[in-house]
mmCIF file of C-alpha atoms and ligand atoms in Angstrom:
data_model
loop_
_atom_site.group_PDB
_atom_site.id
_atom_site.type_symbol
_atom_site.label_atom_id
_atom_site.label_comp_id
_atom_site.label_asym_id
_atom_site.label_seq_id
_atom_site.Cartn_x
_atom_site.Cartn_y
_atom_site.Cartn_z
ATOM 1 C CA MET A 1 6.022 19.505 20.924
ATOM 2 C CA SER A 2 3.845 16.560 21.635
ATOM 3 C CA THR A 3 5.427 12.652 21.139
ATOM 4 C CA THR A 4 2.101 11.298 21.914
ATOM 5 C CA TYR A 5 -1.556 11.978 21.951
ATOM 6 C CA ARG A 6 -2.122 15.309 23.846
ATOM 7 C CA PRO A 7 -5.764 16.700 24.573
ATOM 8 C CA VAL A 8 -7.172 19.923 22.914
ATOM 9 C CA ALA A 9 -5.707 22.397 25.141
ATOM 10 C CA TRP A 10 -8.575 25.089 25.187
ATOM 11 C CA ASN A 11 -7.523 28.451 26.202
ATOM 12 C CA PRO A 12 -9.809 31.863 26.262
ATOM 13 C CA ASN A 13 -8.543 32.496 22.445
ATOM 14 C CA LYS A 14 -9.630 29.775 20.987
ATOM 15 C CA ARG A 15 -13.006 29.923 23.053
ATOM 16 C CA ARG A 16 -13.329 33.487 21.574
ATOM 17 C CA TYR A 17 -12.241 32.625 17.789
ATOM 18 C CA ASP A 18 -14.565 29.637 18.047
ATOM 19 C CA GLY A 19 -17.306 31.895 19.553
ATOM 20 C CA VAL A 20 -16.735 34.294 16.683
ATOM 21 C CA ALA A 21 -17.052 31.893 14.255
ATOM 22 C CA LEU A 22 -20.220 29.894 15.285
ATOM 23 C CA SER A 23 -21.865 33.462 15.806
ATOM 24 C CA ALA A 24 -21.016 34.319 12.351
ATOM 25 C CA ILE A 25 -22.470 31.026 10.970
ATOM 26 C CA ALA A 26 -25.839 31.075 13.184
ATOM 27 C CA GLY A 27 -26.227 34.704 11.528
ATOM 28 C CA PHE A 28 -25.535 33.679 8.188
ATOM 29 C CA LEU A 29 -27.879 30.873 8.374
ATOM 30 C CA ALA A 30 -30.367 32.932 9.590
ATOM 31 C CA VAL A 31 -29.950 35.406 6.878
ATOM 32 C CA ALA A 32 -29.992 33.353 4.619
ATOM 33 C CA ILE A 33 -33.003 31.346 5.305
ATOM 34 C CA GLY A 34 -34.762 34.221 6.041
ATOM 35 C CA ALA A 35 -33.940 36.045 2.873
ATOM 36 C CA GLN A 36 -34.835 33.098 0.888
ATOM 37 C CA ALA A 37 -38.307 32.587 2.563
ATOM 38 C CA PHE A 38 -39.393 36.006 1.954
ATOM 39 C CA LEU A 39 -38.003 36.218 -1.695
ATOM 40 C CA ARG A 40 -39.473 32.686 -2.309
ATOM 41 C CA PRO A 41 -42.279 31.943 -0.357
ATOM 42 C CA GLU A 42 -43.123 28.684 -2.613
ATOM 43 C CA LEU A 43 -39.914 27.186 -1.040
ATOM 44 C CA THR A 44 -40.299 24.291 1.472
ATOM 45 C CA ILE A 45 -38.692 24.743 5.037
ATOM 46 C CA GLU A 46 -36.514 21.660 3.801
ATOM 47 C CA THR A 47 -35.286 23.256 0.689
ATOM 48 C CA LEU A 48 -34.259 26.657 2.386
ATOM 49 C CA LEU A 49 -32.558 24.494 4.869
ATOM 50 C CA ILE A 50 -30.576 22.707 2.400
ATOM 51 C CA ARG A 51 -29.635 25.817 0.458
ATOM 52 C CA ALA A 52 -28.688 27.471 3.312
ATOM 53 C CA LEU A 53 -26.495 25.002 4.740
ATOM 54 C CA GLY A 54 -24.771 24.161 1.111
ATOM 55 C CA ALA A 55 -24.042 28.062 0.700
ATOM 56 C CA ALA A 56 -22.675 28.415 4.305
ATOM 57 C CA ALA A 57 -20.249 25.401 3.918
ATOM 58 C CA PHE A 58 -19.230 26.624 0.456
ATOM 59 C CA THR A 59 -18.703 29.977 1.953
ATOM 60 C CA LEU A 60 -16.576 29.093 5.008
ATOM 61 C CA LEU A 61 -14.569 26.945 2.782
ATOM 62 C CA ASN A 62 -13.631 30.390 0.834
ATOM 63 C CA VAL A 63 -12.842 32.087 3.944
ATOM 64 C CA ILE A 64 -10.665 28.976 5.245
ATOM 65 C CA LEU A 65 -8.657 28.869 1.379
ATOM 66 C CA CYS A 66 -8.193 32.764 1.880
ATOM 67 C CA ILE A 67 -6.499 32.664 5.479
ATOM 68 C CA GLY A 68 -3.581 30.884 4.423
ATOM 69 C CA PRO A 69 -2.266 33.432 1.615
ATOM 70 C CA LEU A 70 -3.714 36.564 3.472
ATOM 71 C CA ALA A 71 -1.270 35.870 6.494
ATOM 72 C CA ARG A 72 1.515 35.401 4.131
ATOM 73 C CA LEU A 73 0.685 38.813 2.686
ATOM 74 C CA ASP A 74 -0.180 40.278 5.868
ATOM 75 C CA ARG A 75 1.073 39.542 9.759
ATOM 76 C CA ARG A 76 -2.211 41.051 11.031
ATOM 77 C CA PHE A 77 -3.868 38.109 9.736
ATOM 78 C CA LEU A 78 -1.848 35.152 11.731
ATOM 79 C CA PRO A 79 -4.395 35.056 14.662
ATOM 80 C CA LEU A 80 -7.196 33.775 12.084
ATOM 81 C CA LEU A 81 -4.489 30.980 10.884
ATOM 82 C CA TYR A 82 -3.820 30.129 14.534
ATOM 83 C CA ASN A 83 -6.873 27.869 14.961
ATOM 84 C CA ARG A 84 -8.317 27.469 11.076
ATOM 85 C CA ARG A 85 -8.698 23.966 11.718
ATOM 86 C CA HIS A 86 -11.614 24.683 13.949
ATOM 87 C CA LEU A 87 -13.159 26.168 11.292
ATOM 88 C CA GLY A 88 -12.545 23.105 8.747
ATOM 89 C CA VAL A 89 -14.241 21.193 11.453
ATOM 90 C CA MET A 90 -17.191 23.571 11.469
ATOM 91 C CA MET A 91 -17.222 23.910 7.812
ATOM 92 C CA PHE A 92 -17.414 20.202 7.328
ATOM 93 C CA THR A 93 -20.280 19.899 9.982
ATOM 94 C CA LEU A 94 -22.263 22.233 7.702
ATOM 95 C CA ALA A 95 -21.453 20.672 4.527
ATOM 96 C CA LEU A 96 -22.529 17.149 6.315
ATOM 97 C CA SER A 97 -25.671 18.553 7.260
ATOM 98 C CA HIS A 98 -26.433 19.900 3.867
ATOM 99 C CA GLY A 99 -25.522 16.527 2.469
ATOM 100 C CA ALA A 100 -27.271 14.474 4.945
ATOM 101 C CA PHE A 101 -30.350 16.258 4.007
ATOM 102 C CA SER A 102 -30.295 16.297 0.599
ATOM 103 C CA ILE A 103 -30.034 12.759 0.537
ATOM 104 C CA VAL A 104 -32.841 12.145 3.095
ATOM 105 C CA GLN A 105 -35.066 14.640 0.684
ATOM 106 C CA PHE A 106 -34.342 13.206 -2.570
ATOM 107 C CA HIS A 107 -32.808 9.758 -2.173
ATOM 108 C CA SER A 108 -34.213 7.902 0.789
ATOM 109 C CA ALA A 109 -37.971 7.180 -0.887
ATOM 110 C CA GLY A 110 -36.712 4.650 -2.833
ATOM 111 C CA ALA A 111 -35.742 0.968 -3.034
ATOM 112 C CA LEU A 112 -32.090 1.715 -3.701
ATOM 113 C CA ASN A 113 -29.536 2.633 -1.024
ATOM 114 C CA PRO A 114 -29.549 6.263 -0.682
ATOM 115 C CA ILE A 115 -25.646 6.698 -1.150
ATOM 116 C CA VAL A 116 -26.001 4.440 -4.172
ATOM 117 C CA SER A 117 -29.163 6.485 -5.333
ATOM 118 C CA VAL A 118 -26.853 9.935 -5.378
ATOM 119 C CA LEU A 119 -24.241 7.987 -7.614
ATOM 120 C CA VAL A 120 -26.685 6.321 -10.334
ATOM 121 C CA SER A 121 -29.981 7.935 -10.222
ATOM 122 C CA ASN A 122 -29.180 10.482 -12.811
ATOM 123 C CA ASP A 123 -27.314 8.986 -15.967
ATOM 124 C CA ARG A 124 -27.878 12.041 -17.954
ATOM 125 C CA TYR A 125 -24.204 12.747 -19.091
ATOM 126 C CA GLY A 126 -25.024 14.260 -22.428
ATOM 127 C CA THR A 127 -25.960 17.832 -21.964
ATOM 128 C CA ALA A 128 -24.374 20.260 -19.030
ATOM 129 C CA ALA A 129 -28.020 21.399 -18.029
ATOM 130 C CA GLN A 130 -28.886 18.064 -17.065
ATOM 131 C CA LEU A 131 -25.490 16.399 -15.981
ATOM 132 C CA PRO A 132 -25.744 14.285 -12.429
ATOM 133 C CA PHE A 133 -23.771 17.299 -9.921
ATOM 134 C CA GLN A 134 -24.719 15.273 -6.395
ATOM 135 C CA PRO A 135 -21.795 12.918 -7.074
ATOM 136 C CA PHE A 136 -19.705 15.812 -7.154
ATOM 137 C CA GLY A 137 -20.836 16.794 -3.739
ATOM 138 C CA LEU A 138 -20.629 13.638 -2.047
ATOM 139 C CA ALA A 139 -16.493 13.179 -3.426
ATOM 140 C CA ALA A 140 -16.164 16.441 -1.900
ATOM 141 C CA LEU A 141 -17.774 15.199 1.200
ATOM 142 C CA GLY A 142 -15.502 12.074 1.181
ATOM 143 C CA ILE A 143 -12.576 14.194 1.130
ATOM 144 C CA LEU A 144 -13.773 16.779 3.620
ATOM 145 C CA PHE A 145 -14.571 13.953 5.911
ATOM 146 C CA LEU A 146 -11.088 12.533 6.057
ATOM 147 C CA MET A 147 -9.502 16.134 6.727
ATOM 148 C CA ALA A 148 -11.628 16.920 9.524
ATOM 149 C CA ALA A 149 -11.530 13.576 11.308
ATOM 150 C CA THR A 150 -7.694 13.869 11.070
ATOM 151 C CA SER A 151 -7.409 17.476 11.609
ATOM 152 C CA HIS A 152 -5.811 16.660 15.520
ATOM 153 C CA ASP A 153 -2.084 16.689 16.008
ATOM 154 C CA PHE A 154 -2.334 13.075 16.837
ATOM 155 C CA TRP A 155 -2.850 12.000 13.317
ATOM 156 C CA LEU A 156 -0.161 14.517 11.879
ATOM 157 C CA HIS A 157 2.021 12.225 14.323
ATOM 158 C CA ASN A 158 0.766 9.214 13.710
ATOM 159 C CA LEU A 159 0.591 9.610 9.797
ATOM 160 C CA THR A 160 3.784 11.293 9.332
ATOM 161 C CA ALA A 161 4.051 14.924 8.477
ATOM 162 C CA PRO A 162 3.919 14.122 4.416
ATOM 163 C CA VAL A 163 1.184 12.022 4.615
ATOM 164 C CA TRP A 164 -0.766 14.582 6.575
ATOM 165 C CA LYS A 165 0.377 17.244 4.335
ATOM 166 C CA ALA A 166 -0.464 15.422 0.658
ATOM 167 C CA LEU A 167 -4.118 14.348 2.468
ATOM 168 C CA HIS A 168 -4.568 18.181 3.665
ATOM 169 C CA MET A 169 -3.717 19.606 0.095
ATOM 170 C CA CYS A 170 -6.657 17.910 -1.061
ATOM 171 C CA VAL A 171 -8.749 20.331 0.037
ATOM 172 C CA TYR A 172 -8.180 22.264 -3.540
ATOM 173 C CA LEU A 173 -9.649 18.772 -5.172
ATOM 174 C CA ALA A 174 -12.774 19.381 -2.646
ATOM 175 C CA TYR A 175 -13.108 22.936 -3.505
ATOM 176 C CA THR A 176 -12.899 21.912 -7.721
ATOM 177 C CA LEU A 177 -15.349 19.310 -6.879
ATOM 178 C CA ILE A 178 -17.996 21.698 -5.120
ATOM 179 C CA VAL A 179 -17.346 24.495 -7.543
ATOM 180 C CA ALA A 180 -18.561 21.951 -10.311
ATOM 181 C CA HIS A 181 -21.017 20.740 -8.361
ATOM 182 C CA VAL A 182 -22.630 24.269 -7.925
ATOM 183 C CA ILE A 183 -22.105 24.960 -11.908
ATOM 184 C CA PHE A 184 -23.788 21.899 -12.978
ATOM 185 C CA GLY A 185 -26.380 21.835 -10.309
ATOM 186 C CA VAL A 186 -28.381 25.024 -8.932
ATOM 187 C CA LEU A 187 -26.663 27.343 -11.831
ATOM 188 C CA GLN A 188 -28.464 24.952 -14.349
ATOM 189 C CA GLN A 189 -31.812 24.930 -12.674
ATOM 190 C CA GLU A 190 -32.657 28.665 -11.560
ATOM 191 C CA VAL A 191 -32.082 31.981 -13.205
ATOM 192 C CA ARG A 192 -30.329 33.725 -10.594
ATOM 193 C CA PRO A 193 -27.564 35.861 -12.144
ATOM 194 C CA TRP A 194 -26.033 37.111 -8.875
ATOM 195 C CA LEU A 195 -25.529 33.765 -7.905
ATOM 196 C CA GLY A 196 -23.092 32.941 -11.093
ATOM 197 C CA TRP A 197 -21.352 36.051 -10.267
ATOM 198 C CA THR A 198 -20.756 35.628 -6.701
ATOM 199 C CA LEU A 199 -19.212 32.261 -7.417
ATOM 200 C CA ALA A 200 -16.732 33.508 -9.983
ATOM 201 C CA ALA A 201 -15.666 36.472 -7.780
ATOM 202 C CA ALA A 202 -15.212 34.091 -4.887
ATOM 203 C CA VAL A 203 -13.045 31.657 -7.204
ATOM 204 C CA LEU A 204 -11.309 34.582 -8.447
ATOM 205 C CA VAL A 205 -10.670 35.761 -4.902
ATOM 206 C CA VAL A 206 -9.126 32.785 -3.656
ATOM 207 C CA PHE A 207 -6.840 32.386 -6.847
ATOM 208 C CA GLY A 208 -6.026 35.930 -6.827
ATOM 209 C CA LEU A 209 -4.677 35.383 -3.361
ATOM 210 C CA HIS A 210 -2.728 32.449 -3.570
ATOM 211 C CA LEU A 211 -1.438 33.784 -6.977
ATOM 212 C CA ALA A 212 -0.274 37.183 -4.851
ATOM 213 C CA ALA A 213 1.296 35.106 -1.893
ATOM 214 C CA ALA A 214 3.090 32.502 -4.186
ATOM 215 C CA ARG A 215 4.477 35.828 -6.096
ATOM 216 C CA ARG A 216 5.641 37.224 -2.564
ATOM 217 C CA GLU A 217 7.761 33.995 -1.561
ATOM 218 C CA ALA A 218 8.912 33.347 -5.223
ATOM 219 C CA ALA A 219 10.469 37.087 -4.732
ATOM 220 C CA GLY A 220 11.900 36.016 -1.065
ATOM 221 C CA ASP A 221 13.435 32.516 -2.378
ATOM 222 C CA ARG A 222 15.676 34.275 -4.934
ATOM 223 C CA GLU A 223 19.155 32.564 -3.970
ATOM 224 C CA ASN A 224 21.415 34.907 -1.857
ATOM 225 C CA ARG A 225 24.895 34.164 -4.232
ATOM 226 C CA ASN A 226 26.915 36.579 -1.709
ATOM 227 C CA ALA A 227 29.354 33.507 -1.246
ATOM 228 C CA ASN A 228 32.853 34.156 0.169
ATOM 229 C CA PRO A 229 36.115 31.987 -1.058
ATOM 230 C CA ASP A 230 35.437 29.947 2.099
ATOM 231 C CA GLY A 231 31.957 28.938 1.297
ATOM 232 C CA PHE A 232 29.927 31.364 3.768
ATOM 233 C CA VAL A 233 27.350 33.627 2.406
ATOM 234 C CA ASP A 234 27.131 37.296 3.525
ATOM 235 C CA VAL A 235 23.624 37.426 4.550
ATOM 236 C CA CYS A 236 22.941 40.599 6.288
ATOM 237 C CA GLY A 237 24.237 43.388 8.556
ATOM 238 C CA VAL A 238 23.936 42.295 12.290
ATOM 239 C CA ASP A 239 22.187 45.303 13.077
ATOM 240 C CA GLU A 240 19.518 44.453 10.070
ATOM 241 C CA ILE A 241 17.994 41.883 12.164
ATOM 242 C CA PRO A 242 15.768 43.365 15.012
ATOM 243 C CA GLU A 243 16.289 41.723 18.423
ATOM 244 C CA LYS A 244 14.604 38.482 19.345
ATOM 245 C CA ARG A 245 13.515 38.082 15.855
ATOM 246 C CA ALA A 246 15.215 36.792 12.197
ATOM 247 C CA VAL A 247 16.108 37.612 9.045
ATOM 248 C CA VAL A 248 15.069 35.219 6.250
ATOM 249 C CA THR A 249 17.369 34.473 3.103
ATOM 250 C CA CYS A 250 17.731 31.583 0.796
ATOM 251 C CA LEU A 251 20.898 29.204 0.473
ATOM 252 C CA SER A 252 21.391 26.233 -1.466
ATOM 253 C CA GLY A 253 17.392 26.261 -2.281
ATOM 254 C CA GLU A 254 16.273 26.482 1.295
ATOM 255 C CA ARG A 255 14.729 29.205 3.142
ATOM 256 C CA VAL A 256 17.295 29.925 6.220
ATOM 257 C CA ALA A 257 15.988 32.047 9.037
ATOM 258 C CA VAL A 258 19.021 33.945 10.958
ATOM 259 C CA PHE A 259 17.928 35.286 14.670
ATOM 260 C CA ARG A 260 19.399 37.138 17.037
ATOM 261 C CA TYR A 261 18.973 37.007 20.734
ATOM 262 C CA ASP A 262 21.065 38.286 23.656
ATOM 263 C CA GLY A 263 24.089 39.240 21.777
ATOM 264 C CA ARG A 264 24.002 36.139 19.872
ATOM 265 C CA ILE A 265 22.982 34.605 16.355
ATOM 266 C CA SER A 266 21.956 31.621 15.230
ATOM 267 C CA ALA A 267 20.785 30.210 12.003
ATOM 268 C CA LEU A 268 18.317 27.430 11.451
ATOM 269 C CA SER A 269 15.810 26.042 8.580
ATOM 270 C CA ASN A 270 12.896 28.395 8.021
ATOM 271 C CA VAL A 271 10.661 25.569 7.843
ATOM 272 C CA CYS A 272 8.638 24.541 11.170
ATOM 273 C CA GLN A 273 8.192 20.885 11.641
ATOM 274 C CA HIS A 274 4.287 20.943 12.765
ATOM 275 C CA GLN A 275 2.909 22.303 9.060
ATOM 276 C CA ASN A 276 5.758 24.269 7.461
ATOM 277 C CA GLY A 277 4.776 27.332 9.135
ATOM 278 C CA PRO A 278 7.569 30.314 8.665
ATOM 279 C CA LEU A 279 10.038 30.041 11.918
ATOM 280 C CA GLY A 280 11.521 33.531 10.751
ATOM 281 C CA GLU A 281 8.559 35.140 11.139
ATOM 282 C CA GLY A 282 8.291 33.875 14.525
ATOM 283 C CA ARG A 283 10.062 35.547 17.692
ATOM 284 C CA ILE A 284 11.928 34.475 20.737
ATOM 285 C CA VAL A 285 10.231 34.435 23.807
ATOM 286 C CA ASP A 286 11.714 33.133 26.642
ATOM 287 C CA GLY A 287 14.731 31.662 24.978
ATOM 288 C CA CYS A 288 12.570 29.861 22.780
ATOM 289 C CA ILE A 289 12.024 30.283 19.027
ATOM 290 C CA VAL A 290 7.690 30.375 18.795
ATOM 291 C CA CYS A 291 6.259 29.468 15.369
ATOM 292 C CA PRO A 292 3.838 31.918 14.331
ATOM 293 C CA TRP A 293 1.260 29.551 13.150
ATOM 294 C CA HIS A 294 0.444 27.363 16.189
ATOM 295 C CA GLY A 295 3.169 28.303 18.714
ATOM 296 C CA TYR A 296 5.516 25.411 18.569
ATOM 297 C CA GLU A 297 8.807 26.101 20.143
ATOM 298 C CA TYR A 298 12.571 25.307 19.428
ATOM 299 C CA ARG A 299 15.638 26.213 21.100
ATOM 300 C CA PRO A 300 17.681 28.313 18.859
ATOM 301 C CA GLU A 301 20.839 26.739 19.046
ATOM 302 C CA THR A 302 19.619 22.989 18.756
ATOM 303 C CA VAL A 303 16.770 23.715 17.073
ATOM 304 C CA VAL A 304 14.997 21.059 19.169
ATOM 305 C CA SER A 305 11.897 21.864 21.198
ATOM 306 C CA PRO A 306 12.370 22.192 24.478
ATOM 307 C CA ALA A 307 11.150 19.189 27.250
ATOM 308 C CA ALA A 308 10.569 15.692 25.913
ATOM 309 C CA SER A 309 9.641 16.245 22.046
ATOM 310 C CA THR A 310 10.817 15.046 19.161
ATOM 311 C CA GLU A 311 10.429 17.957 16.419
ATOM 312 C CA LYS A 312 14.000 19.493 15.336
ATOM 313 C CA VAL A 313 14.917 21.317 12.611
ATOM 314 C CA PRO A 314 18.382 21.408 10.755
ATOM 315 C CA THR A 315 20.450 24.033 11.614
ATOM 316 C CA PHE A 316 23.498 25.951 9.937
ATOM 317 C CA ASP A 317 27.213 27.040 11.014
ATOM 318 C CA VAL A 318 26.825 31.115 11.400
ATOM 319 C CA ARG A 319 29.496 33.723 12.084
ATOM 320 C CA VAL A 320 29.913 37.152 12.256
ATOM 321 C CA HIS A 321 32.752 39.503 10.711
ATOM 322 C CA ALA A 322 33.366 43.404 10.674
ATOM 323 C CA GLY A 323 29.341 43.502 11.687
ATOM 324 C CA ARG A 324 28.230 41.254 8.686
ATOM 325 C CA VAL A 325 26.271 37.919 9.369
ATOM 326 C CA LEU A 326 27.920 35.248 7.481
ATOM 327 C CA VAL A 327 25.780 31.748 7.057
ATOM 328 C CA HIS A 328 27.267 28.548 5.639
ATOM 329 C CA PRO A 329 24.568 26.892 2.892
ATOM 330 C CA ARG A 330 25.658 23.355 4.032
ATOM 331 C CA PRO A 331 22.892 22.224 6.641
ATOM 332 C CA HIS A 332 23.554 19.853 9.352
ATOM 333 C CA ALA A 333 21.242 17.209 10.214
ATOM 334 C CA ALA A 334 18.103 18.334 12.040
ATOM 335 C CA GLY A 335 18.809 19.114 16.061
ATOM 336 C CA THR A 336 22.630 19.393 15.690
ATOM 337 C CA ARG A 337 23.744 21.811 17.938
ATOM 338 C CA ILE A 338 25.624 24.712 16.616
ATOM 339 C CA GLU A 339 27.404 27.509 18.747
ATOM 340 C CA PRO A 340 25.867 30.710 18.225
ATOM 341 C CA ALA A 341 27.651 33.442 17.048
ATOM 342 C CA LEU A 342 28.556 36.241 19.278
ATOM 343 C CA VAL A 343 27.705 39.652 18.117
ATOM 344 C CA LEU A 344 29.639 41.788 20.306
ATOM 345 C CA GLU A 345 33.080 39.610 20.447
ATOM 346 C CA ALA A 346 32.758 39.775 16.716
ATOM 347 C CA ARG A 347 32.742 43.672 16.730
ATOM 348 C CA THR A 348 35.597 44.323 19.504
ATOM 349 C CA ALA A 349 37.689 41.763 17.701
HETATM 350 C C1 HEM B 1 -23.722 13.859 -0.289
HETATM 351 C C2 HEM B 1 -23.036 15.268 -0.759
HETATM 352 C C3 HEM B 1 -23.800 16.216 -1.288
HETATM 353 C C4 HEM B 1 -25.272 16.034 -1.953
HETATM 354 C C5 HEM B 1 -26.222 14.939 -2.057
HETATM 355 C C6 HEM B 1 -25.848 17.609 -2.296
HETATM 356 C C7 HEM B 1 -26.750 18.134 -3.135
HETATM 357 C C8 HEM B 1 -27.324 19.326 -2.867
HETATM 358 C C9 HEM B 1 -28.665 19.529 -3.783
HETATM 359 C C10 HEM B 1 -29.590 18.752 -4.150
HETATM 360 C C11 HEM B 1 -28.462 20.931 -4.303
HETATM 361 C C12 HEM B 1 -29.433 21.705 -4.680
HETATM 362 C C13 HEM B 1 -30.304 22.064 -3.807
HETATM 363 C C14 HEM B 1 -31.791 22.891 -4.339
HETATM 364 O O1 HEM B 1 -31.187 23.786 -5.330
HETATM 365 O O2 HEM B 1 -32.610 22.576 -3.854
HETATM 366 C C15 HEM B 1 -27.272 21.150 -3.762
HETATM 367 C C16 HEM B 1 -26.894 22.845 -3.671
HETATM 368 C C17 HEM B 1 -25.439 23.146 -3.260
HETATM 369 N N1 HEM B 1 -24.697 22.120 -2.569
HETATM 370 FE FE1 HEM B 1 -24.565 20.275 -2.200
HETATM 371 N N2 HEM B 1 -24.387 18.434 -2.189
HETATM 372 C C18 HEM B 1 -23.780 17.457 -1.803
HETATM 373 C C19 HEM B 1 -22.217 18.065 -0.984
HETATM 374 C C20 HEM B 1 -21.995 19.496 -0.939
HETATM 375 C C21 HEM B 1 -20.664 19.837 -0.351
HETATM 376 C C22 HEM B 1 -19.835 19.067 0.494
HETATM 377 C C23 HEM B 1 -20.566 21.387 -0.440
HETATM 378 C C24 HEM B 1 -20.138 22.564 0.128
HETATM 379 C C25 HEM B 1 -19.292 22.382 1.160
HETATM 380 C C26 HEM B 1 -22.109 21.765 -1.130
HETATM 381 C C27 HEM B 1 -22.309 23.022 -1.384
HETATM 382 C C28 HEM B 1 -23.700 23.254 -1.921
HETATM 383 C C29 HEM B 1 -23.895 24.603 -2.405
HETATM 384 C C30 HEM B 1 -23.175 25.376 -2.228
HETATM 385 C C31 HEM B 1 -25.385 24.618 -3.200
HETATM 386 C C32 HEM B 1 -26.024 25.763 -3.686
HETATM 387 C C33 HEM B 1 -26.638 26.334 -2.695
HETATM 388 C C34 HEM B 1 -27.830 27.223 -3.310
HETATM 389 O O3 HEM B 1 -28.643 26.935 -3.964
HETATM 390 O O4 HEM B 1 -27.663 28.565 -2.785
HETATM 391 N N3 HEM B 1 -22.858 20.553 -1.371
HETATM 392 N N4 HEM B 1 -26.569 20.260 -3.220
HETATM 393 S S1 FES B 2 3.306 25.379 11.672
HETATM 394 FE FE1 FES B 2 2.296 24.721 13.245
HETATM 395 S S2 FES B 2 3.453 25.292 14.672
HETATM 396 FE FE2 FES B 2 4.609 25.909 13.456
#
């Protein structure tokens, strides 16, 4: 709902979220360092730290990537999505510490610039066992840096949503680079079979959850073809829409959310202007639709955010006939005011 820079608004939920996340990270690092020190007493503290930080960053990245599909599959995971970007910044801090310690440890003693040394010190491209794995980590770190640095909504508004989203989709490229970093790095150097199995399981879980969420959404994206001769499409019965909530349908290839509130029905694009959150999974609070992902608000008749803000989504003509809700699939320009259909009048007519 912002048109200009707004500072991060802290609230007790965000503090609790961050507190739990930071405690879990501290616990992970303590257990990882303690367990390795016990099992491999010959390792130096530097190596213990480098490994624990890398493992913590990668584990957190897996968690972050699972939150999106989990929230799509089960609404109970939505609270995790709400401040996912905080987890992203924490993960970047862990990855940066891991990368920085590694560079100091392995690349700072020679005459070469340490970053150049990461890129050129190993040129054995002939065998998988000796392939230089650190450049993969460096490339991933560069992507994670860009994402962490632009995570605030200030950048979302200034870069524009498509650029920001394209940049943040690069997380999957970073993930692939890190998997390569681990496969060609630590998995080649040591006989720790459980490490390979853990990596394979993590990749399978991330991939499987994305596949399951995509299948669920594809099922909901089947075009609604119940069109009347006047072009209006029969979406559902009035009573099928819970009060202050929506039913989502697919019209002309777009997801449309049909909200019912205070005896009225309004139809609007299901796609939140912030980060494409599913508006139809939100509800109406104090007269505004609240996006379930990060709480952006829109007035249902105009679908413009309240106060002096710029976010708008397209609206659709809607009518009620014989207890059925009919929506015209042609969208109006974002923010166009459309009179809601009245439920009671239509019933008595
Ligand atoms: C400048 C960038 C990076 C450098 C120079 C670097 C370097 C290294 C080195 C030298 C190791 C082997 C440590 C050892 O076995 O003693 C390692 C392992 C590892 N790295 Fe990186 N890395 C970088 C970035 C990253 C990033 C961005 C991530 C993940 C977010 C990552 C995740 C890991 C993991 C999971 C391991 C295996 C840890 C273990 O043994 O359990 N690295 N890295
Ligand atoms: S996607 Fe963030 S508020 Fe809607």
